[in-house]
Amino acid sequence: MIAIRHLESDGKLDDPQESLLLEKLSATSRAIILNAIAATERMVSKHEAVASEAVVRELRTLTDHRDDEIRAKAMCVLAGLGKLDEATVETAAIMLEDHQKHLVFAGVYALSTLDSVPERVVPSIDRCFVRVLRACDYEFIDLIVAAYRRWLDDPQSHFEGLLQDSPEHLPIAMETLQKAPEPLVQIRRGA
């Protein structure tokens, strides 16, 4: 565990580092897996290292782990890497239906990193949004509204339709929408 905490890379992992990371990501010990996920996140964010496809595959597998904390952390790291695939998007949508806050956060965070979401996951997002509005959980409300702004051309109309049976929640959604920052346009340089 100590070795994995200090695993560093200034770019692409070399073969021994990648082997160590893969070994620890597939370990049976919860603590070792969590430390390996944290090491992956740290290397990628700190050094802009590139995670190999093998590491990404292992993280995707961990999003279906029986331990909720492992699932949530693996999902967040995948989202940060921009490596969500169709299956992990579905898993993120399922996380929205959970009642454990860290799983809901992981699902919302992961989906909010996408420029668009499949139509089939929108009902899960909508149910989650209504639930957090009812709970007055402003942290989640802000995050979901910012995501809706990113995904939808007209989030206001969407809210009006979604909340027509909950007129007490519509003003909260609209106020949050008005103060939510406009999505940034990313400029990418060609190779």
Backbone as a printed PyTorch tensor [residue, N CA C, xyz], in Angstrom:
tensor([[[  0.8160,  -1.1880,   0.0000],
         [  0.0000,   0.0000,   0.0000],
         [  0.8620,   1.2550,   0.0000]],

        [[  1.9180,   1.2360,   0.7450],
         [  2.8010,   2.4020,   0.7860],
         [  3.4070,   2.6480,  -0.5910]],

        [[  3.7970,   1.5980,  -1.2740],
         [  4.3790,   1.7430,  -2.6090],
         [  3.3800,   2.3370,  -3.5810]],

        [[  2.1450,   1.9080,  -3.5270],
         [  1.1380,   2.4150,  -4.4600],
         [  0.8190,   3.8750,  -4.1720]],

        [[  0.9060,   4.2950,  -2.9050],
         [  0.6670,   5.6970,  -2.5590],
         [  1.7310,   6.6170,  -3.1640]],

        [[  2.9210,   6.0820,  -3.3070],
         [  4.0230,   6.8990,  -3.8070],
         [  4.3370,   6.6600,  -5.2710]],

        [[  3.4950,   5.8920,  -5.9340],
         [  3.6850,   5.6310,  -7.3570],
         [  3.5470,   6.9430,  -8.1100]],

        [[  4.5230,   7.2900,  -8.8660],
         [  4.5510,   8.5530,  -9.6090],
         [  4.8530,   8.2890, -11.0720]],

        [[  4.3740,   9.1750, -11.9140],
         [  4.6730,   9.1030, -13.3410],
         [  4.6200,  10.5060, -13.8920]],

        [[  5.4860,  10.7950, -14.8210],
         [  5.4700,  12.1290, -15.4350],
         [  4.9590,  12.0460, -16.8660]],

        [[  4.2420,  11.0550, -17.1930],
         [  3.7000,  10.8680, -18.5310],
         [  3.0180,   9.5240, -18.5940]],

        [[  3.4180,   8.6950, -19.5020],
         [  2.8460,   7.3560, -19.6140],
         [  3.5370,   6.4440, -18.6070]],

        [[  2.7520,   5.5870, -17.9740],
         [  3.3220,   4.6340, -17.0320],
         [  4.2460,   3.6700, -17.7640]],

        [[  5.3770,   3.3410, -17.1340],
         [  6.2200,   2.3090, -17.7470],
         [  5.6240,   0.9360, -17.3980]],

        [[  6.1230,  -0.1020, -18.0230],
         [  5.5340,  -1.4380, -17.8590],
         [  5.4940,  -1.9180, -16.4050]],

        [[  6.5890,  -1.7850, -15.6270],
         [  6.5120,  -2.2370, -14.2250],
         [  5.4710,  -1.4410, -13.4150]],

        [[  5.3770,  -0.1270, -13.6540],
         [  4.4010,   0.6840, -12.9320],
         [  2.9760,   0.2620, -13.3060]],

        [[  2.7510,   0.0710, -14.5890],
         [  1.4200,  -0.3240, -15.0420],
         [  1.0530,  -1.6980, -14.4800]],

        [[  1.9930,  -2.6240, -14.4910],
         [  1.7340,  -3.9610, -13.9390],
         [  1.3780,  -3.8850, -12.4620]],

        [[  2.1310,  -3.0600, -11.7080],
         [  1.8500,  -2.8840, -10.2850],
         [  0.4570,  -2.2910, -10.0840]],

        [[  0.1340,  -1.2730, -10.8500],
         [ -1.1620,  -0.6310, -10.7210],
         [ -2.2960,  -1.6050, -11.0560]],

        [[ -2.1590,  -2.3430, -12.1380],
         [ -3.1820,  -3.3230, -12.5230],
         [ -3.3450,  -4.4060, -11.4590]],

        [[ -2.2130,  -4.8590, -10.9150],
         [ -2.2550,  -5.8730,  -9.8600],
         [ -3.0360,  -5.3490,  -8.6520]],

        [[ -2.7760,  -4.1100,  -8.2860],
         [ -3.4180,  -3.5410,  -7.1020],
         [ -4.8810,  -3.1850,  -7.3670]],

        [[ -5.2110,  -2.7810,  -8.5950],
         [ -6.6120,  -2.4910,  -8.9310],
         [ -7.4650,  -3.7580,  -8.9120]],

        [[ -6.8350,  -4.9070,  -9.1380],
         [ -7.5900,  -6.1690,  -9.1400],
         [ -7.3640,  -6.9740,  -7.8560]],

        [[ -6.8290,  -6.3470,  -6.8340],
         [ -6.5740,  -7.0210,  -5.5600],
         [ -7.8930,  -7.4010,  -4.8760]],

        [[ -7.7940,  -8.2180,  -3.8560],
         [ -8.9840,  -8.5910,  -3.0880],
         [ -9.1830,  -7.6770,  -1.8810]],

        [[ -8.1570,  -6.9560,  -1.4930],
         [ -8.2310,  -6.0700,  -0.3360],
         [ -8.8470,  -4.7300,  -0.7260]],

        [[ -9.8880,  -4.3660,  -0.0150],
         [-10.5680,  -3.0930,  -0.2590],
         [ -9.6040,  -1.9100,  -0.1420]],

        [[ -8.7840,  -1.9110,   0.8910],
         [ -7.8460,  -0.8040,   1.1210],
         [ -6.8500,  -0.6790,  -0.0310]],

        [[ -6.3640,  -1.8030,  -0.5190],
         [ -5.3970,  -1.7660,  -1.6210],
         [ -6.0610,  -1.2310,  -2.8910]],

        [[ -7.2680,  -1.6900,  -3.1750],
         [ -7.9800,  -1.2080,  -4.3720],
         [ -8.2210,   0.2930,  -4.2760]],

        [[ -8.6900,   0.7630,  -3.1310],
         [ -8.9610,   2.1960,  -2.9590],
         [ -7.6870,   3.0250,  -3.1180]],

        [[ -6.5720,   2.5220,  -2.5810],
         [ -5.3010,   3.2300,  -2.7480],
         [ -4.8440,   3.2180,  -4.1990]],

        [[ -5.0820,   2.1340,  -4.9090],
         [ -4.7120,   2.0640,  -6.3230],
         [ -5.5560,   3.0280,  -7.1590]],

        [[ -6.8280,   3.1290,  -6.8380],
         [ -7.6970,   4.0950,  -7.5440],
         [ -7.1990,   5.5080,  -7.2640]],

        [[ -6.8840,   5.7880,  -6.0100],
         [ -6.3820,   7.1250,  -5.6400],
         [ -5.0600,   7.4220,  -6.3360]],

        [[ -4.1980,   6.4270,  -6.4320],
         [ -2.9120,   6.6160,  -7.1170],
         [ -3.1360,   6.9180,  -8.5930]],

        [[ -4.0740,   6.2260,  -9.2150],
         [ -4.3850,   6.4800, -10.6250],
         [ -4.8650,   7.9100, -10.8010]],

        [[ -5.7790,   8.3170,  -9.9360],
         [ -6.3130,   9.6780, -10.0180],
         [ -5.2160,  10.7190,  -9.8140]],

        [[ -4.3690,  10.4760,  -8.8310],
         [ -3.2970,  11.4150,  -8.5100],
         [ -2.3110,  11.5550,  -9.6660]],

        [[ -1.9270,  10.4390, -10.2530],
         [ -0.9620,  10.4810, -11.3670],
         [ -1.5420,  11.2130, -12.5640]],

        [[ -2.7820,  10.9440, -12.8490],
         [ -3.3980,  11.5520, -14.0260],
         [ -3.6130,  13.0460, -13.8080]],

        [[ -4.0980,  13.4360, -12.6410],
         [ -4.3640,  14.8540, -12.4210],
         [ -3.0980,  15.6620, -12.1700]],

        [[ -2.1540,  15.0950, -11.4420],
         [ -0.9390,  15.8250, -11.0760],
         [  0.0420,  15.9450, -12.2400]],

        [[  0.1770,  14.8760, -12.9680],
         [  1.2020,  14.8590, -14.0170],
         [  0.6230,  14.7600, -15.4220]],

        [[ -0.6990,  14.7750, -15.5270],
         [ -1.3520,  14.5960, -16.8110],
         [ -0.8540,  13.3200, -17.4950]],

        [[ -0.6510,  12.3070, -16.6710],
         [ -0.2320,  11.0100, -17.2110],
         [ -1.3800,  10.4120, -18.0070]],

        [[ -1.0420,   9.5640, -18.9050],
         [ -2.0480,   8.9110, -19.7270],
         [ -2.3030,   7.5240, -19.1610]],

        [[ -3.5530,   7.2450, -18.8470],
         [ -3.9010,   5.9150, -18.3400],
         [ -4.0250,   4.9700, -19.5260]],

        [[ -3.4260,   3.8200, -19.3990],
         [ -3.4780,   2.8330, -20.4820],
         [ -4.8840,   2.2540, -20.6020]],

        [[ -5.1400,   1.6300, -21.7220],
         [ -6.4350,   0.9860, -21.9240],
         [ -6.6590,  -0.1170, -20.8960]],

        [[ -5.6010,  -0.8010, -20.4920],
         [ -5.7330,  -1.8630, -19.4880],
         [ -6.1810,  -1.2750, -18.1460]],

        [[ -5.6130,  -0.1420, -17.7590],
         [ -6.0060,   0.5170, -16.5120],
         [ -7.4470,   1.0090, -16.6220]],

        [[ -7.7910,   1.5940, -17.7560],
         [ -9.1620,   2.0730, -17.9690],
         [-10.1450,   0.9010, -17.8910]],

        [[ -9.8150,  -0.2130, -18.5200],
         [-10.6890,  -1.3980, -18.4690],
         [-10.8900,  -1.8700, -17.0290]],

        [[ -9.8060,  -1.8710, -16.2620],
         [ -9.9100,  -2.3190, -14.8630],
         [-10.7860,  -1.3460, -14.0610]],

        [[-10.6280,  -0.0470, -14.2870],
         [-11.4730,   0.9330, -13.5980],
         [-12.9380,   0.7460, -13.9820]],

        [[-13.1890,   0.4670, -15.2610],
         [-14.5730,   0.2260, -15.6990],
         [-15.1490,  -0.9940, -14.9910]],

        [[-14.3380,  -2.0210, -14.8240],
         [-14.7870,  -3.2170, -14.1120],
         [-15.1280,  -2.8690, -12.6650]],

        [[-14.3360,  -2.0110, -12.0570],
         [-14.5520,  -1.6400, -10.6550],
         [-15.8280,  -0.8290, -10.4430]],

        [[-16.3860,  -0.2210, -11.4930],
         [-17.6470,   0.5090, -11.3210],
         [-18.8080,  -0.4330, -11.0200]],

        [[-18.5920,  -1.7400, -11.1920],
         [-19.6070,  -2.7480, -10.8440],
         [-19.1970,  -3.5640,  -9.6170]],

        [[-18.2170,  -3.0920,  -8.8750],
         [-17.7270,  -3.7970,  -7.6870],
         [-18.8170,  -3.8520,  -6.6170]],

        [[-18.7430,  -4.8400,  -5.7500],
         [-19.7530,  -4.9820,  -4.6950],
         [-19.6160,  -3.9000,  -3.6150]],

        [[-18.4420,  -3.3020,  -3.4920],
         [-18.2080,  -2.2550,  -2.4980],
         [-18.5870,  -0.8940,  -3.0950]],

        [[-19.5090,  -0.2210,  -2.4480],
         [-20.0260,   1.0390,  -2.9870],
         [-18.9730,   2.1360,  -3.0960]],

        [[-18.0660,   2.2000,  -2.1230],
         [-17.0340,   3.2380,  -2.1760],
         [-16.0810,   3.0020,  -3.3480]],

        [[-15.7350,   1.7610,  -3.5930],
         [-14.8800,   1.4320,  -4.7410],
         [-15.5960,   1.8050,  -6.0290]],

        [[-16.8850,   1.4340,  -6.1210],
         [-17.6710,   1.7730,  -7.3200],
         [-17.6800,   3.2770,  -7.5650]],

        [[-17.9600,   4.0310,  -6.5230],
         [-18.0710,   5.4860,  -6.6500],
         [-16.7370,   6.1150,  -7.0500]],

        [[-15.6640,   5.7010,  -6.3830],
         [-14.3540,   6.2950,  -6.6810],
         [-13.8730,   5.9260,  -8.0780]],

        [[-14.1010,   4.6830,  -8.4920],
         [-13.7110,   4.2820,  -9.8460],
         [-14.4850,   5.0890, -10.8890]],

        [[-15.7660,   5.3150, -10.6420],
         [-16.5850,   6.0970, -11.5770],
         [-16.0710,   7.5310, -11.6740]],

        [[-15.7430,   8.1300, -10.5550],
         [-15.2460,   9.5100, -10.5690],
         [-13.9210,   9.6230, -11.3170]],

        [[-13.0270,   8.6530, -11.1160],
         [-11.7390,   8.6820, -11.8170],
         [-11.9410,   8.5010, -13.3160]],

        [[-12.8080,   7.5750, -13.7030],
         [-13.0990,   7.3920, -15.1390],
         [-13.6540,   8.6690, -15.7470]],

        [[-14.5510,   9.3170, -15.0280],
         [-15.1260,  10.5750, -15.5270],
         [-14.0370,  11.6320, -15.6820]],

        [[-13.1530,  11.7150, -14.6930],
         [-12.0460,  12.6670, -14.7670],
         [-11.1080,  12.3890, -15.9280]],

        [[-10.9730,  11.1160, -16.2590],
         [-10.1340,  10.7330, -17.3990],
         [-10.8420,  10.9540, -18.7370]],

        [[-12.1570,  11.1880, -18.6770],
         [-12.9290,  11.2990, -19.9060],
         [-13.0660,   9.9590, -20.6020]],

        [[-13.1430,   8.8750, -19.8330],
         [-13.1560,   7.5250, -20.3880],
         [-14.4510,   6.7640, -20.0870]],

        [[-15.5610,   7.4780, -19.9950],
         [-16.8330,   6.7940, -19.8080],
         [-17.2460,   6.1650, -21.1340]],

        [[-17.6180,   4.9030, -21.0780],
         [-18.1510,   4.2450, -22.2710],
         [-19.6480,   4.0230, -22.0570]],

        [[-20.2910,   3.3620, -23.0000],
         [-21.7370,   3.1620, -22.9220],
         [-22.1370,   2.4280, -21.6410]],

        [[-21.3820,   1.3990, -21.2850],
         [-21.7080,   0.6170, -20.0900],
         [-21.5440,   1.4390, -18.8100]],

        [[-20.4970,   2.2560, -18.7290],
         [-20.3060,   3.0500, -17.5150],
         [-21.3120,   4.1900, -17.4380]],

        [[-21.7800,   4.6770, -18.5750],
         [-22.8530,   5.6810, -18.5640],
         [-24.1180,   5.0440, -17.9810]],

        [[-24.4120,   3.8120, -18.3780],
         [-25.5670,   3.0940, -17.8240],
         [-25.3950,   2.8770, -16.3210]],

        [[-24.1910,   2.5070, -15.9070],
         [-23.9150,   2.2970, -14.4820],
         [-24.0790,   3.6020, -13.7150]],

        [[-23.6090,   4.7100, -14.2850],
         [-23.7690,   6.0180, -13.6400],
         [-25.2490,   6.3530, -13.4690]],

        [[-26.0520,   6.0540, -14.4850],
         [-27.4940,   6.3120, -14.3940],
         [-28.1240,   5.4650, -13.2870]],

        [[-27.6800,   4.2280, -13.1400],
         [-28.1940,   3.3630, -12.0670],
         [-27.8020,   3.9300, -10.7020]],

        [[-26.6000,   4.4930, -10.6050],
         [-26.1510,   5.0930,  -9.3450],
         [-27.0700,   6.2330,  -8.9010]],

        [[-27.6780,   6.9210,  -9.8580],
         [-28.5750,   8.0270,  -9.5230],
         [-29.7850,   7.5610,  -8.7250]],

        [[-30.1540,   6.2980,  -8.8900],
         [-31.3310,   5.7480,  -8.2200],
         [-31.0300,   5.2900,  -6.7950]],

        [[-29.7530,   5.2750,  -6.4230],
         [-29.3530,   4.7950,  -5.1100],
         [-29.6810,   5.8410,  -4.0480]],

        [[-29.7070,   5.4030,  -2.8010],
         [-29.9840,   6.3410,  -1.7150],
         [-28.7250,   6.7110,  -0.9440]],

        [[-27.5940,   6.1530,  -1.3310],
         [-26.3380,   6.5280,  -0.6940],
         [-25.7740,   7.7400,  -1.4360]],

        [[-25.5350,   8.7730,  -0.6860],
         [-25.1710,  10.0590,  -1.2770],
         [-23.8990,   9.9790,  -2.1260]],

        [[-22.8990,   9.2180,  -1.6930],
         [-21.6520,   9.1670,  -2.4580],
         [-21.8470,   8.4650,  -3.8030]],

        [[-22.7550,   7.5020,  -3.8730],
         [-23.0340,   6.8610,  -5.1570],
         [-23.8070,   7.7870,  -6.0760]],

        [[-24.7730,   8.4980,  -5.5230],
         [-25.5280,   9.4670,  -6.3280],
         [-24.5820,  10.5320,  -6.8570]],

        [[-23.6910,  11.0260,  -5.9820],
         [-22.7370,  12.0380,  -6.4260],
         [-21.8660,  11.5070,  -7.5600]],

        [[-21.3640,  10.2860,  -7.4190],
         [-20.5000,   9.7190,  -8.4600],
         [-21.2410,   9.6320,  -9.7880]],

        [[-22.4920,   9.2060,  -9.7430],
         [-23.2900,   9.1240, -10.9660],
         [-23.5410,  10.4900, -11.5850]],

        [[-23.9370,  11.4510, -10.7550],
         [-24.2020,  12.8060, -11.2580],
         [-22.9240,  13.4240, -11.7960]],

        [[-21.8480,  13.3040, -11.0310],
         [-20.5770,  13.8830, -11.4720],
         [-20.1400,  13.2840, -12.8080]],

        [[-20.2060,  11.9680, -12.9110],
         [-19.7780,  11.3030, -14.1490],
         [-20.6040,  11.7800, -15.3340]],

        [[-21.9010,  11.7790, -15.1910],
         [-22.7620,  12.2010, -16.3020],
         [-22.5840,  13.6800, -16.6210]],

        [[-22.3080,  14.4890, -15.5980],
         [-22.1530,  15.9350, -15.8330],
         [-20.8860,  16.2640, -16.6180]],

        [[-19.9600,  15.3150, -16.7180],
         [-18.7440,  15.5720, -17.4960],
         [-18.9760,  15.3620, -18.9930]],

        [[-20.1120,  14.7940, -19.3480],
         [-20.4080,  14.5090, -20.7510],
         [-21.0450,  15.7150, -21.4280]],

        [[-20.7920,  15.8430, -22.7280],
         [-21.4220,  16.9190, -23.4900],
         [-22.8810,  16.6240, -23.7820]],

        [[-23.2270,  15.3510, -23.8100],
         [-24.6170,  14.9340, -24.0000],
         [-24.7960,  13.5830, -23.3380]],

        [[-26.0410,  13.2620, -23.0530],
         [-26.3490,  11.9620, -22.4570],
         [-27.3630,  11.2510, -23.3410]],

        [[-27.3280,   9.9220, -23.3490],
         [-28.3230,   9.1800, -24.1200],
         [-29.7330,   9.4620, -23.5910]],

        [[-30.6690,   9.5020, -24.4730],
         [-32.0630,   9.7840, -24.1190],
         [-32.5810,   8.8130, -23.0570]],

        [[-32.1220,   7.5700, -23.0810],
         [-32.6230,   6.5600, -22.1490],
         [-32.2060,   6.8110, -20.6940]],

        [[-31.1840,   7.6330, -20.4470],
         [-30.7890,   7.9030, -19.0590],
         [-31.4360,   9.1690, -18.5110]],

        [[-32.0710,   9.9510, -19.3700],
         [-32.6940,  11.2070, -18.9250],
         [-33.7570,  10.9640, -17.8460]],

        [[-34.6250,   9.9330, -17.9570],
         [-35.5920,   9.7210, -16.8710],
         [-34.9340,   9.4970, -15.5050]],

        [[-33.8090,   8.7990, -15.4540],
         [-33.0980,   8.6070, -14.1850],
         [-32.5770,   9.9380, -13.6490]],

        [[-32.0560,  10.7530, -14.5400],
         [-31.5550,  12.0720, -14.1440],
         [-32.7070,  12.9290, -13.6340]],

        [[-33.8260,  12.8950, -14.3530],
         [-34.9960,  13.6730, -13.9420],
         [-35.4970,  13.2490, -12.5620]],

        [[-35.5910,  11.9330, -12.3250],
         [-36.0450,  11.4470, -11.0070],
         [-35.0780,  11.8890,  -9.9050]],

        [[-33.7960,  11.8150, -10.1870],
         [-32.7900,  12.2530,  -9.2100],
         [-32.9350,  13.7450,  -8.9280]],

        [[-33.1490,  14.5170,  -9.9780],
         [-33.2940,  15.9690,  -9.8240],
         [-34.5070,  16.3010,  -8.9590]],

        [[-35.6330,  15.6590,  -9.2130],
         [-36.8360,  15.9070,  -8.4150],
         [-36.5770,  15.5190,  -6.9630]],

        [[-35.9010,  14.4000,  -6.7550],
         [-35.5890,  13.9470,  -5.3940],
         [-34.7120,  14.9660,  -4.6570]],

        [[-33.6780,  15.5040,  -5.3110],
         [-32.8000,  16.4570,  -4.6110],
         [-33.4940,  17.8040,  -4.4160]],

        [[-34.4150,  18.1520,  -5.3250],
         [-35.2100,  19.3650,  -5.1140],
         [-36.0770,  19.2200,  -3.8660]],

        [[-36.7120,  18.0700,  -3.7320],
         [-37.5620,  17.8300,  -2.5580],
         [-36.7600,  17.8500,  -1.2750]],

        [[-35.5320,  17.3820,  -1.3410],
         [-34.6630,  17.3550,  -0.1600],
         [-33.9450,  18.6920,   0.0670]],

        [[-34.1190,  19.6330,  -0.8740],
         [-33.4280,  20.9310,  -0.8160],
         [-31.9150,  20.7500,  -0.6910]],

        [[-31.3800,  19.8020,  -1.4220],
         [-29.9440,  19.5230,  -1.4120],
         [-29.2920,  20.3950,  -2.4940]],

        [[-28.9350,  21.6050,  -2.1050],
         [-28.4890,  22.6120,  -3.0720],
         [-27.1800,  22.2570,  -3.7670]],

        [[-26.3340,  21.4860,  -3.1150],
         [-25.0940,  21.0580,  -3.7630],
         [-25.4170,  20.2290,  -5.0100]],

        [[-26.3080,  19.2840,  -4.8490],
         [-26.7170,  18.4520,  -5.9770],
         [-27.5470,  19.2360,  -6.9870]],

        [[-28.4140,  20.1060,  -6.4890],
         [-29.2420,  20.9100,  -7.3950],
         [-28.3430,  21.7120,  -8.3250]],

        [[-27.3350,  22.3710,  -7.7750],
         [-26.4140,  23.1640,  -8.6030],
         [-25.6980,  22.3070,  -9.6380]],

        [[-25.2190,  21.1490,  -9.2240],
         [-24.4870,  20.2680, -10.1230],
         [-25.3820,  19.7530, -11.2570]],

        [[-26.5940,  19.3430, -10.9090],
         [-27.4920,  18.8070, -11.9290],
         [-27.9710,  19.8960, -12.8750]],

        [[-28.2710,  21.0740, -12.3560],
         [-28.7130,  22.1740, -13.2240],
         [-27.6030,  22.5610, -14.1970]],

        [[-26.3710,  22.6170, -13.7190],
         [-25.2530,  22.9210, -14.6200],
         [-25.1400,  21.8580, -15.7140]],

        [[-25.3920,  20.6060, -15.3470],
         [-25.3470,  19.5210, -16.3390],
         [-26.4920,  19.6650, -17.3490]],

        [[-27.6960,  19.9390, -16.8630],
         [-28.8220,  20.1510, -17.7800],
         [-28.5060,  21.2940, -18.7590]],

        [[-27.9240,  22.3480, -18.2390],
         [-27.5830,  23.4950, -19.1000],
         [-26.6230,  23.0520, -20.2030]],

        [[-25.7600,  22.1560, -19.8630],
         [-24.7790,  21.6610, -20.8400],
         [-25.4270,  20.7500, -21.8800]],

        [[-26.3770,  19.9220, -21.4220],
         [-26.9810,  18.9210, -22.3000],
         [-28.1270,  19.4410, -23.1480]],

        [[-28.8990,  20.3760, -22.6110],
         [-30.1560,  20.7730, -23.2550],
         [-30.0670,  22.1590, -23.8770]],

        [[-30.7060,  22.3150, -25.0070],
         [-30.7890,  23.6400, -25.6370],
         [-31.7110,  24.5540, -24.8460]],

        [[-32.7520,  23.9820, -24.2530],
         [-33.7310,  24.7840, -23.5190],
         [-34.0670,  24.1170, -22.1800]],

        [[-33.1620,  24.2290, -21.2150],
         [-33.4200,  23.5780, -19.9290],
         [-34.6490,  24.1510, -19.2110]],

        [[-34.9480,  25.4190, -19.4380],
         [-36.1110,  26.0340, -18.7850],
         [-37.3950,  25.2960, -19.1700]],

        [[-37.5820,  25.0240, -20.4490],
         [-38.7760,  24.2920, -20.8920],
         [-38.7970,  22.8810, -20.3030]],

        [[-37.6360,  22.2770, -20.2360],
         [-37.5470,  20.9360, -19.6550],
         [-38.0050,  20.9700, -18.1960]],

        [[-37.5370,  21.9550, -17.4360],
         [-37.9310,  22.0730, -16.0310],
         [-39.4220,  22.3290, -15.8950]],

        [[-39.9650,  23.1930, -16.7540],
         [-41.3950,  23.4910, -16.6930],
         [-42.2230,  22.2280, -16.9160]],

        [[-41.8220,  21.3940, -17.8650],
         [-42.5330,  20.1410, -18.1040],
         [-42.3330,  19.1410, -16.9820]],

        [[-41.1110,  19.0170, -16.5180],
         [-40.7750,  18.0510, -15.4780],
         [-41.4550,  18.3890, -14.1510]],

        [[-41.5350,  19.6720, -13.8370],
         [-42.0150,  20.0960, -12.5250],
         [-43.4320,  20.6610, -12.5530]],

        [[-44.2030,  20.3400, -13.5810],
         [-45.5600,  20.8800, -13.6580],
         [-46.4480,  20.4110, -12.5030]],

        [[-46.1470,  19.2350, -11.9460],
         [-46.9080,  18.7350, -10.8000],
         [-46.2690,  19.1330,  -9.4720]],

        [[-45.1680,  19.8570,  -9.5280],
         [-44.4620,  20.3020,  -8.3100],
         [-44.1770,  21.8060,  -8.4190]],

        [[-45.2330,  22.6280,  -8.4280],
         [-45.0080,  24.0620,  -8.6350],
         [-44.1380,  24.7140,  -7.5690]],

        [[-44.0520,  24.0920,  -6.3890],
         [-43.2160,  24.6700,  -5.3320],
         [-41.7300,  24.4980,  -5.6220]],

        [[-41.3730,  23.5440,  -6.4740],
         [-39.9640,  23.2960,  -6.7860],
         [-39.4860,  24.0190,  -8.0470]],

        [[-40.4210,  24.4050,  -8.8960],
         [-40.0450,  25.0720, -10.1450],
         [-39.2630,  26.3660,  -9.8970]],

        [[-39.6610,  27.2230,  -8.9490],
         [-38.8740,  28.4500,  -8.7190],
         [-37.4270,  28.1680,  -8.2950]],

        [[-37.2200,  27.1170,  -7.5190],
         [-35.8620,  26.7680,  -7.0940],
         [-35.0330,  26.3750,  -8.3110]],

        [[-35.6140,  25.5410,  -9.1720],
         [-34.9060,  25.1090, -10.3800],
         [-34.5960,  26.2900, -11.2820]],

        [[-35.5540,  27.1880, -11.4630],
         [-35.3570,  28.3410, -12.3500],
         [-34.3210,  29.3150, -11.7870]],

        [[-34.3770,  29.5370, -10.4890],
         [-33.3960,  30.4290,  -9.8670],
         [-31.9800,  29.8560, -10.0090]],

        [[-31.8640,  28.5530,  -9.7960],
         [-30.5640,  27.8980,  -9.9420],
         [-30.0950,  27.9720, -11.3870]],

        [[-31.0150,  27.7870, -12.3080],
         [-30.6750,  27.8660, -13.7340],
         [-30.1620,  29.2540, -14.0990]],

        [[-30.7760,  30.2840, -13.5560],
         [-30.3550,  31.6560, -13.8610],
         [-28.9670,  31.9670, -13.3340]],

        [[-28.6130,  31.3760, -12.2010],
         [-27.2840,  31.6710, -11.6440],
         [-26.2170,  30.6710, -12.0790]],

        [[-26.6380,  29.5890, -12.7550],
         [-25.6640,  28.5850, -13.2260],
         [-24.8160,  29.1960, -14.3320]],

        [[-23.5190,  28.9550, -14.2950],
         [-22.6480,  29.5140, -15.3340],
         [-22.9420,  28.8940, -16.6950]],

        [[-22.7560,  29.6990, -17.7130],
         [-22.8980,  29.1970, -19.0800],
         [-21.8170,  28.1620, -19.3190]],

        [[-22.1430,  27.1060, -20.0860],
         [-21.0880,  26.1300, -20.3830],
         [-19.9780,  26.7750, -21.1980]],

        [[-18.7680,  26.3920, -20.8670],
         [-17.6180,  26.9380, -21.5760],
         [-17.4340,  26.2280, -22.9010]],

        [[-17.0560,  26.9770, -23.8890],
         [-16.7430,  26.3910, -25.1890],
         [-15.2650,  26.0420, -25.1460]],

        [[-14.9730,  24.7800, -25.3900],
         [-13.5840,  24.3630, -25.3600],
         [-12.9870,  24.4730, -26.7580]],

        [[-11.8330,  25.0590, -26.8080],
         [-11.1150,  25.1730, -28.0800],
         [-10.0160,  24.1290, -28.0690]],

        [[-10.0690,  23.2610, -29.0400],
         [ -9.0470,  22.2100, -29.1160],
         [ -8.1310,  22.4950, -30.2630]],

        [[ -6.8560,  22.3380, -30.0300],
         [ -5.8660,  22.5420, -31.0760],
         [ -5.7100,  21.2670, -31.8730]],

        [[ -5.5850,  21.4150, -33.1410],
         [ -5.3700,  20.2690, -34.0260],
         [ -3.9580,  19.7260, -33.8710]],

        [[ -3.7990,  18.4710, -34.2130],
         [ -2.4810,  17.8360, -34.0630],
         [ -1.5700,  18.1910, -35.2060]]])
